[in-house]
């Protein structure tokens, strides 16, 4: 079992930045791929970014956040980060992190086994 807790959400003006954290406890976190997803009001949850267990070159982003968001991980701290810059109102959502004990980098929700409770991000115009 892996427990995930997100933090770092909040209210920010358009153009601002936030850094989300996903802290893990339980089993060895370093063997898990981790993804960030988000769900805007009235919309389906969508993929945002994901990183392999090693944090090497296997990183994926949805097109709309490329160049603005950066996912990274510190396995020594059992934490994955999502640095979000140049935020836009359309980035407003509840952001969730998820973990999967796989060697590839999942971008689809069913491939993830563990989910956090989410952290809310609101970007004002």
PDB file of C-alpha atoms in Angstrom:
ATOM      1  CA  UNK A   1       0.000   0.000   0.000  1.00  0.00           C
ATOM      2  CA  UNK A   2       1.079   3.524  -0.789  1.00  0.00           C
ATOM      3  CA  UNK A   3      -0.535   6.589   0.707  1.00  0.00           C
ATOM      4  CA  UNK A   4      -0.330   9.829  -1.245  1.00  0.00           C
ATOM      5  CA  UNK A   5      -0.912  13.338   0.079  1.00  0.00           C
ATOM      6  CA  UNK A   6      -0.948  16.373  -2.183  1.00  0.00           C
ATOM      7  CA  UNK A   7      -0.200  19.895  -1.024  1.00  0.00           C
ATOM      8  CA  UNK A   8       0.688  23.287  -2.435  1.00  0.00           C
ATOM      9  CA  UNK A   9      -2.577  24.274  -4.046  1.00  0.00           C
ATOM     10  CA  UNK A  10      -4.136  27.658  -3.595  1.00  0.00           C
ATOM     11  CA  UNK A  11      -5.341  30.824  -5.264  1.00  0.00           C
ATOM     12  CA  UNK A  12      -3.019  32.575  -7.690  1.00  0.00           C
ATOM     13  CA  UNK A  13      -3.383  35.241 -10.336  1.00  0.00           C
ATOM     14  CA  UNK A  14      -2.952  34.422 -13.999  1.00  0.00           C
ATOM     15  CA  UNK A  15       0.722  34.373 -14.885  1.00  0.00           C
ATOM     16  CA  UNK A  16       1.693  33.262 -11.415  1.00  0.00           C
ATOM     17  CA  UNK A  17       3.295  30.059 -10.190  1.00  0.00           C
ATOM     18  CA  UNK A  18       2.597  27.275  -7.751  1.00  0.00           C
ATOM     19  CA  UNK A  19       4.493  24.140  -6.805  1.00  0.00           C
ATOM     20  CA  UNK A  20       2.465  21.106  -5.915  1.00  0.00           C
ATOM     21  CA  UNK A  21       3.931  18.303  -3.848  1.00  0.00           C
ATOM     22  CA  UNK A  22       2.894  14.669  -3.657  1.00  0.00           C
ATOM     23  CA  UNK A  23       4.263  13.020  -0.534  1.00  0.00           C
ATOM     24  CA  UNK A  24       4.186   9.257  -0.317  1.00  0.00           C
ATOM     25  CA  UNK A  25       4.322   6.855   2.573  1.00  0.00           C
ATOM     26  CA  UNK A  26       4.107   3.112   2.779  1.00  0.00           C
ATOM     27  CA  UNK A  27       5.941   0.912   0.339  1.00  0.00           C
ATOM     28  CA  UNK A  28       9.132   1.900  -1.466  1.00  0.00           C
ATOM     29  CA  UNK A  29       8.071   4.910  -3.440  1.00  0.00           C
ATOM     30  CA  UNK A  30      11.108   4.857  -5.688  1.00  0.00           C
ATOM     31  CA  UNK A  31       9.729   1.866  -7.592  1.00  0.00           C
ATOM     32  CA  UNK A  32       6.555   3.700  -8.631  1.00  0.00           C
ATOM     33  CA  UNK A  33       5.771   5.816 -11.644  1.00  0.00           C
ATOM     34  CA  UNK A  34       3.820   8.903 -10.598  1.00  0.00           C
ATOM     35  CA  UNK A  35       1.329  10.952 -12.502  1.00  0.00           C
ATOM     36  CA  UNK A  36      -0.543  14.184 -11.969  1.00  0.00           C
ATOM     37  CA  UNK A  37      -4.126  14.512 -13.106  1.00  0.00           C
ATOM     38  CA  UNK A  38      -6.634  17.322 -12.731  1.00  0.00           C
ATOM     39  CA  UNK A  39     -10.365  17.756 -12.720  1.00  0.00           C
ATOM     40  CA  UNK A  40     -11.927  21.099 -13.511  1.00  0.00           C
ATOM     41  CA  UNK A  41     -15.469  21.898 -12.383  1.00  0.00           C
ATOM     42  CA  UNK A  42     -17.973  20.065 -14.533  1.00  0.00           C
ATOM     43  CA  UNK A  43     -15.312  18.241 -16.522  1.00  0.00           C
ATOM     44  CA  UNK A  44     -13.728  14.814 -16.634  1.00  0.00           C
ATOM     45  CA  UNK A  45     -10.449  14.216 -14.892  1.00  0.00           C
ATOM     46  CA  UNK A  46      -7.535  14.549 -17.313  1.00  0.00           C
ATOM     47  CA  UNK A  47      -3.888  13.644 -17.483  1.00  0.00           C
ATOM     48  CA  UNK A  48      -1.394  16.435 -16.790  1.00  0.00           C
ATOM     49  CA  UNK A  49       2.083  14.941 -16.405  1.00  0.00           C
ATOM     50  CA  UNK A  50       3.847  11.746 -15.404  1.00  0.00           C
ATOM     51  CA  UNK A  51       7.332  10.626 -14.499  1.00  0.00           C
ATOM     52  CA  UNK A  52       8.983   7.225 -14.385  1.00  0.00           C
ATOM     53  CA  UNK A  53      10.192   5.599 -11.206  1.00  0.00           C
ATOM     54  CA  UNK A  54      13.754   6.748 -11.878  1.00  0.00           C
ATOM     55  CA  UNK A  55      12.875  10.304 -12.811  1.00  0.00           C
ATOM     56  CA  UNK A  56      15.066  10.022 -15.875  1.00  0.00           C
ATOM     57  CA  UNK A  57      14.080  10.850 -19.416  1.00  0.00           C
ATOM     58  CA  UNK A  58      10.687   9.187 -19.238  1.00  0.00           C
ATOM     59  CA  UNK A  59       8.493  12.196 -18.605  1.00  0.00           C
ATOM     60  CA  UNK A  60       5.257  13.077 -20.354  1.00  0.00           C
ATOM     61  CA  UNK A  61       3.032  16.160 -20.391  1.00  0.00           C
ATOM     62  CA  UNK A  62      -0.279  17.019 -21.918  1.00  0.00           C
ATOM     63  CA  UNK A  63       0.219  19.473 -24.728  1.00  0.00           C
ATOM     64  CA  UNK A  64      -1.475  22.403 -23.026  1.00  0.00           C
ATOM     65  CA  UNK A  65       1.028  22.441 -20.145  1.00  0.00           C
ATOM     66  CA  UNK A  66       4.244  21.773 -22.053  1.00  0.00           C
ATOM     67  CA  UNK A  67       6.765  24.514 -21.445  1.00  0.00           C
ATOM     68  CA  UNK A  68       4.849  25.753 -18.393  1.00  0.00           C
ATOM     69  CA  UNK A  69       4.729  22.766 -16.015  1.00  0.00           C
ATOM     70  CA  UNK A  70       7.643  20.648 -14.832  1.00  0.00           C
ATOM     71  CA  UNK A  71       7.340  17.339 -13.036  1.00  0.00           C
ATOM     72  CA  UNK A  72      10.211  16.084 -10.922  1.00  0.00           C
ATOM     73  CA  UNK A  73      10.825  13.702  -8.068  1.00  0.00           C
ATOM     74  CA  UNK A  74      13.082  13.301  -5.069  1.00  0.00           C
ATOM     75  CA  UNK A  75      13.007   9.653  -4.114  1.00  0.00           C
ATOM     76  CA  UNK A  76      15.060  10.331  -0.993  1.00  0.00           C
ATOM     77  CA  UNK A  77      12.170  12.473   0.228  1.00  0.00           C
ATOM     78  CA  UNK A  78       9.448  10.220  -1.206  1.00  0.00           C
ATOM     79  CA  UNK A  79       8.044  13.252  -2.971  1.00  0.00           C
ATOM     80  CA  UNK A  80       7.050  14.189  -6.501  1.00  0.00           C
ATOM     81  CA  UNK A  81       6.637  17.813  -7.498  1.00  0.00           C
ATOM     82  CA  UNK A  82       4.697  19.673 -10.140  1.00  0.00           C
ATOM     83  CA  UNK A  83       6.078  23.133 -10.746  1.00  0.00           C
ATOM     84  CA  UNK A  84       3.437  25.193 -12.509  1.00  0.00           C
ATOM     85  CA  UNK A  85       4.443  28.482 -14.116  1.00  0.00           C
ATOM     86  CA  UNK A  86       2.573  30.952 -16.293  1.00  0.00           C
ATOM     87  CA  UNK A  87      -0.686  29.716 -14.877  1.00  0.00           C
ATOM     88  CA  UNK A  88      -3.891  30.375 -16.786  1.00  0.00           C
ATOM     89  CA  UNK A  89      -7.499  30.441 -15.619  1.00  0.00           C
ATOM     90  CA  UNK A  90      -8.065  27.212 -17.548  1.00  0.00           C
ATOM     91  CA  UNK A  91      -5.590  25.494 -15.223  1.00  0.00           C
ATOM     92  CA  UNK A  92      -8.119  25.859 -12.421  1.00  0.00           C
ATOM     93  CA  UNK A  93      -8.893  22.383 -11.119  1.00  0.00           C
ATOM     94  CA  UNK A  94      -8.387  19.911  -8.335  1.00  0.00           C
ATOM     95  CA  UNK A  95      -5.019  18.283  -8.912  1.00  0.00           C
ATOM     96  CA  UNK A  96      -4.442  14.657  -7.994  1.00  0.00           C
ATOM     97  CA  UNK A  97      -1.295  12.605  -7.879  1.00  0.00           C
ATOM     98  CA  UNK A  98      -1.334   8.883  -8.537  1.00  0.00           C
ATOM     99  CA  UNK A  99       1.193   6.069  -8.326  1.00  0.00           C
ATOM    100  CA  UNK A 100       1.711   2.860 -10.269  1.00  0.00           C
ATOM    101  CA  UNK A 101       4.313   0.168  -9.659  1.00  0.00           C
ATOM    102  CA  UNK A 102       5.311  -0.181 -13.306  1.00  0.00           C
ATOM    103  CA  UNK A 103       8.439   0.382 -15.390  1.00  0.00           C
ATOM    104  CA  UNK A 104       6.674   2.423 -18.062  1.00  0.00           C
ATOM    105  CA  UNK A 105       4.991   5.803 -17.649  1.00  0.00           C
ATOM    106  CA  UNK A 106       1.207   5.530 -17.623  1.00  0.00           C
ATOM    107  CA  UNK A 107      -0.909   8.360 -18.951  1.00  0.00           C
ATOM    108  CA  UNK A 108      -4.262   6.659 -18.441  1.00  0.00           C
ATOM    109  CA  UNK A 109      -6.071   6.573 -15.112  1.00  0.00           C
ATOM    110  CA  UNK A 110      -6.823   2.813 -15.004  1.00  0.00           C
ATOM    111  CA  UNK A 111      -3.095   2.087 -14.964  1.00  0.00           C
ATOM    112  CA  UNK A 112      -2.681   3.786 -11.613  1.00  0.00           C
ATOM    113  CA  UNK A 113      -3.222   1.916  -8.392  1.00  0.00           C
ATOM    114  CA  UNK A 114      -3.064   4.622  -5.734  1.00  0.00           C
ATOM    115  CA  UNK A 115      -4.511   8.115  -5.621  1.00  0.00           C
ATOM    116  CA  UNK A 116      -4.302  11.084  -3.325  1.00  0.00           C
ATOM    117  CA  UNK A 117      -7.234  13.194  -2.183  1.00  0.00           C
ATOM    118  CA  UNK A 118      -6.339  16.161  -4.346  1.00  0.00           C
ATOM    119  CA  UNK A 119      -5.348  19.776  -3.868  1.00  0.00           C
ATOM    120  CA  UNK A 120      -7.315  22.669  -5.315  1.00  0.00           C
ATOM    121  CA  UNK A 121      -5.721  25.192  -7.651  1.00  0.00           C
ATOM    122  CA  UNK A 122      -7.610  28.333  -8.578  1.00  0.00           C
ATOM    123  CA  UNK A 123      -6.210  30.766 -11.118  1.00  0.00           C
ATOM    124  CA  UNK A 124      -7.912  34.129 -11.275  1.00  0.00           C
ATOM    125  CA  UNK A 125      -7.923  36.269 -14.408  1.00  0.00           C
TER     126      UNK A 125
END
